[in-house]
mmCIF file of C-alpha atoms in Angstrom:
data_model
loop_
_atom_site.group_PDB
_atom_site.id
_atom_site.type_symbol
_atom_site.label_atom_id
_atom_site.label_comp_id
_atom_site.label_asym_id
_atom_site.label_seq_id
_atom_site.Cartn_x
_atom_site.Cartn_y
_atom_site.Cartn_z
ATOM 1 C CA MET A 222 112.936 46.277 90.494
ATOM 2 C CA LEU A 223 112.483 49.380 88.344
ATOM 3 C CA PRO A 224 114.019 52.675 89.359
ATOM 4 C CA ALA A 225 111.483 55.125 90.752
ATOM 5 C CA ARG A 226 112.093 57.557 87.898
ATOM 6 C CA THR A 227 111.286 54.938 85.237
ATOM 7 C CA PHE A 228 108.177 53.900 87.102
ATOM 8 C CA THR A 229 107.013 57.521 87.259
ATOM 9 C CA ARG A 230 107.519 58.021 83.512
ATOM 10 C CA ARG A 231 105.686 54.804 82.697
ATOM 11 C CA THR A 232 102.893 55.748 85.050
ATOM 12 C CA ALA A 233 102.624 59.158 83.415
ATOM 13 C CA VAL A 234 102.475 57.575 79.950
ATOM 14 C CA VAL A 235 99.799 55.096 81.048
ATOM 15 C CA LEU A 236 97.755 57.839 82.695
ATOM 16 C CA ALA A 237 98.033 60.065 79.628
ATOM 17 C CA ALA A 238 96.969 57.224 77.339
ATOM 18 C CA THR A 239 94.045 56.413 79.622
ATOM 19 C CA ALA A 240 92.948 60.038 79.664
ATOM 20 C CA LEU A 241 93.113 60.273 75.859
ATOM 21 C CA THR A 242 91.111 57.085 75.506
ATOM 22 C CA ALA A 243 88.459 58.362 77.918
ATOM 23 C CA VAL A 244 88.201 61.674 76.051
ATOM 24 C CA SER A 245 87.912 59.972 72.669
ATOM 25 C CA LEU A 246 85.273 57.545 73.949
ATOM 26 C CA ALA A 247 83.308 60.398 75.499
ATOM 27 C CA GLY A 248 83.247 62.045 72.074
ATOM 28 C CA CYS A 249 81.662 58.902 70.620
ATOM 29 C CA SER A 250 78.822 58.780 73.108
ATOM 30 C CA ARG A 251 76.811 61.884 72.242
ATOM 31 C CA THR A 252 73.653 62.126 74.262
ATOM 32 C CA ILE A 253 70.921 64.564 73.274
ATOM 33 C CA GLY A 254 69.041 66.282 76.082
ATOM 34 C CA VAL A 255 65.288 66.062 75.524
ATOM 35 C CA GLU A 256 62.577 67.141 77.958
ATOM 36 C CA VAL A 257 60.351 64.257 78.971
ATOM 37 C CA ALA A 258 56.704 64.603 77.889
ATOM 38 C CA PRO A 259 53.883 64.643 80.485
ATOM 39 C CA ASN A 260 52.500 61.237 79.408
ATOM 40 C CA ALA A 261 55.803 59.530 78.528
ATOM 41 C CA ALA A 262 54.986 56.582 80.802
ATOM 42 C CA ASP A 263 52.094 55.525 78.552
ATOM 43 C CA PRO A 264 52.896 51.943 77.410
ATOM 44 C CA LEU A 265 52.213 52.898 73.770
ATOM 45 C CA CYS A 266 55.158 55.307 73.934
ATOM 46 C CA ALA A 267 57.505 52.385 74.556
ATOM 47 C CA GLU A 268 56.190 50.759 71.375
ATOM 48 C CA VAL A 269 56.699 53.987 69.418
ATOM 49 C CA VAL A 270 60.294 54.426 70.572
ATOM 50 C CA LEU A 271 61.157 50.776 69.897
ATOM 51 C CA ALA A 272 59.902 51.167 66.313
ATOM 52 C CA VAL A 273 61.738 54.390 65.337
ATOM 53 C CA PRO A 274 64.231 54.084 62.469
ATOM 54 C CA ASP A 275 68.000 54.091 62.963
ATOM 55 C CA GLU A 276 68.373 56.897 60.422
ATOM 56 C CA LEU A 277 66.368 59.835 59.067
ATOM 57 C CA GLY A 278 66.853 61.782 55.860
ATOM 58 C CA GLY A 279 69.499 59.396 54.566
ATOM 59 C CA ASP A 280 72.284 60.672 56.830
ATOM 60 C CA LEU A 281 70.919 61.617 60.258
ATOM 61 C CA ALA A 282 71.934 58.726 62.513
ATOM 62 C CA LYS A 283 69.982 57.920 65.656
ATOM 63 C CA VAL A 284 71.760 59.043 68.837
ATOM 64 C CA PRO A 285 71.025 58.379 72.522
ATOM 65 C CA THR A 286 68.742 60.680 74.505
ATOM 66 C CA ASP A 287 68.497 61.306 78.226
ATOM 67 C CA ALA A 288 64.725 61.006 78.722
ATOM 68 C CA GLN A 289 62.049 58.328 78.649
ATOM 69 C CA ALA A 290 59.971 57.934 75.475
ATOM 70 C CA THR A 291 62.266 60.087 73.330
ATOM 71 C CA ALA A 292 64.508 59.623 70.303
ATOM 72 C CA ALA A 293 66.917 61.842 68.379
ATOM 73 C CA TRP A 294 68.835 61.869 65.124
ATOM 74 C CA GLY A 295 71.812 64.065 64.262
ATOM 75 C CA GLU A 296 74.258 65.991 66.410
ATOM 76 C CA PRO A 297 73.908 67.919 69.668
ATOM 77 C CA GLY A 298 72.611 71.386 68.801
ATOM 78 C CA ALA A 299 71.416 70.153 65.411
ATOM 79 C CA ALA A 300 69.236 67.144 66.168
ATOM 80 C CA VAL A 301 65.755 66.110 65.171
ATOM 81 C CA THR A 302 63.994 65.112 68.402
ATOM 82 C CA LEU A 303 60.929 62.986 69.031
ATOM 83 C CA ARG A 304 58.896 62.945 72.255
ATOM 84 C CA CYS A 305 56.010 60.589 72.842
ATOM 85 C CA GLY A 306 53.357 61.479 75.401
ATOM 86 C CA VAL A 307 52.834 65.154 74.616
ATOM 87 C CA GLU A 308 49.385 66.679 74.959
ATOM 88 C CA GLN A 309 47.160 66.184 71.951
ATOM 89 C CA LEU A 310 46.476 69.365 69.976
ATOM 90 C CA GLY A 311 43.047 70.329 68.720
ATOM 91 C CA PRO A 312 42.354 70.703 65.002
ATOM 92 C CA VAL A 313 44.124 74.061 64.847
ATOM 93 C CA GLY A 314 46.859 75.218 62.554
ATOM 94 C CA ASP A 315 48.032 73.338 59.530
ATOM 95 C CA CYS A 316 46.857 69.722 59.740
ATOM 96 C CA GLN A 317 48.540 67.619 57.054
ATOM 97 C CA HIS A 318 47.923 64.030 56.004
ATOM 98 C CA VAL A 319 51.338 62.438 55.272
ATOM 99 C CA ASP A 320 51.580 59.123 53.431
ATOM 100 C CA SER A 321 54.654 56.976 53.913
ATOM 101 C CA GLY A 322 56.256 54.604 51.445
ATOM 102 C CA ASP A 323 54.961 51.543 53.294
ATOM 103 C CA GLY A 324 51.275 52.376 52.886
ATOM 104 C CA THR A 325 50.738 53.863 56.336
ATOM 105 C CA SER A 326 49.775 57.475 56.908
ATOM 106 C CA VAL A 327 49.856 59.930 59.797
ATOM 107 C CA ASP A 328 48.065 63.235 60.328
ATOM 108 C CA TRP A 329 50.336 65.955 61.731
ATOM 109 C CA ILE A 330 49.712 69.467 63.047
ATOM 110 C CA VAL A 331 52.592 71.383 61.458
ATOM 111 C CA ALA A 332 53.982 74.712 62.631
ATOM 112 C CA THR A 333 57.128 76.824 62.391
ATOM 113 C CA ASP A 334 58.300 79.502 64.779
ATOM 114 C CA ASP A 335 60.117 82.793 64.152
ATOM 115 C CA GLU A 336 63.459 80.992 64.254
ATOM 116 C CA ASP A 337 62.431 78.506 61.508
ATOM 117 C CA THR A 338 62.139 75.549 63.880
ATOM 118 C CA TRP A 339 59.569 73.086 62.572
ATOM 119 C CA SER A 340 57.165 71.327 64.924
ATOM 120 C CA PHE A 341 55.104 68.264 64.002
ATOM 121 C CA VAL A 342 52.540 66.896 66.479
ATOM 122 C CA THR A 343 50.393 63.905 65.632
ATOM 123 C CA TYR A 344 46.701 64.606 65.311
ATOM 124 C CA GLY A 345 44.084 62.066 66.386
ATOM 125 C CA ARG A 346 46.440 59.796 68.347
ATOM 126 C CA GLU A 347 46.580 59.490 72.134
ATOM 127 C CA PRO A 348 49.291 59.761 73.362
ATOM 128 C CA ALA A 349 50.479 62.297 70.840
ATOM 129 C CA VAL A 350 53.983 62.322 69.369
ATOM 130 C CA GLU A 351 55.957 65.519 68.783
ATOM 131 C CA VAL A 352 58.877 65.908 66.388
ATOM 132 C CA ILE A 353 61.030 69.056 66.440
ATOM 133 C CA VAL A 354 63.278 69.894 63.488
ATOM 134 C CA PRO A 355 65.726 72.758 64.113
ATOM 135 C CA PRO A 356 66.950 75.148 61.395
ATOM 136 C CA ALA A 357 70.403 73.540 61.506
ATOM 137 C CA VAL A 358 68.781 70.394 60.054
ATOM 138 C CA THR A 359 66.522 72.117 57.505
ATOM 139 C CA GLU A 360 69.538 73.933 56.033
ATOM 140 C CA ASP A 361 70.579 70.614 54.452
ATOM 141 C CA HIS A 362 67.377 68.530 54.545
ATOM 142 C CA SER A 363 63.724 68.868 53.695
ATOM 143 C CA THR A 364 61.271 67.763 56.362
ATOM 144 C CA ALA A 365 60.029 64.968 54.077
ATOM 145 C CA PHE A 366 61.742 62.449 56.368
ATOM 146 C CA ILE A 367 58.760 62.890 58.703
ATOM 147 C CA SER A 368 57.124 60.129 56.639
ATOM 148 C CA ASP A 369 59.903 57.749 57.774
ATOM 149 C CA LEU A 370 58.426 57.950 61.281
ATOM 150 C CA ALA A 371 55.021 56.564 60.247
ATOM 151 C CA PRO A 372 55.779 52.914 61.157
ATOM 152 C CA ALA A 373 56.708 54.030 64.677
ATOM 153 C CA VAL A 374 53.945 56.593 65.153
ATOM 154 C CA THR A 375 51.237 54.207 63.925
ATOM 155 C CA GLN A 376 51.918 52.067 66.996
ATOM 156 C CA VAL A 377 49.417 54.508 68.531
ATOM 157 C CA PRO A 378 46.038 53.929 66.846
ATOM 158 C CA ALA A 379 44.380 56.861 65.092
ATOM 159 C CA THR A 380 40.980 57.924 66.392
ATOM 160 C CA LYS A 381 40.546 61.097 64.277
ATOM 161 C CA GLU A 382 41.779 62.495 60.965
ATOM 162 C CA CYS A 383 42.506 65.947 59.595
ATOM 163 C CA GLN A 384 39.421 67.546 58.090
#
């Protein structure tokens, strides 16, 4: 039988090691908080999310999100986020036709706010898909990676095009 003092030291070492392991594993599982879109339950949104790429812009890895019909790439506080099931916008603002490398194309309503956050919302697709790109991402990346999302976004058929 081990002396009580030895058992206490061993227990303390095991508990400390367990705590360190839990902290290090928690650091590996970054989850991005994303607000669920009003029409996220649309079955086409599941197809969109299943088809998103594992990486954007060459170095923004896909990370878990906490809401249905969403995806994210990057780090908490500096992540590109995608929400499927947002309300479709009318033909207002800057509507851009974006061709991807695989021959597909998507029309996007593009906007920026006063804080240099970029917003892309699909035009002519129901449910609509929204992509938000914060300034922390555009400091090191162009928004050209939006074309990488075409294979996913085209899971929702287009019914209209930019004029």
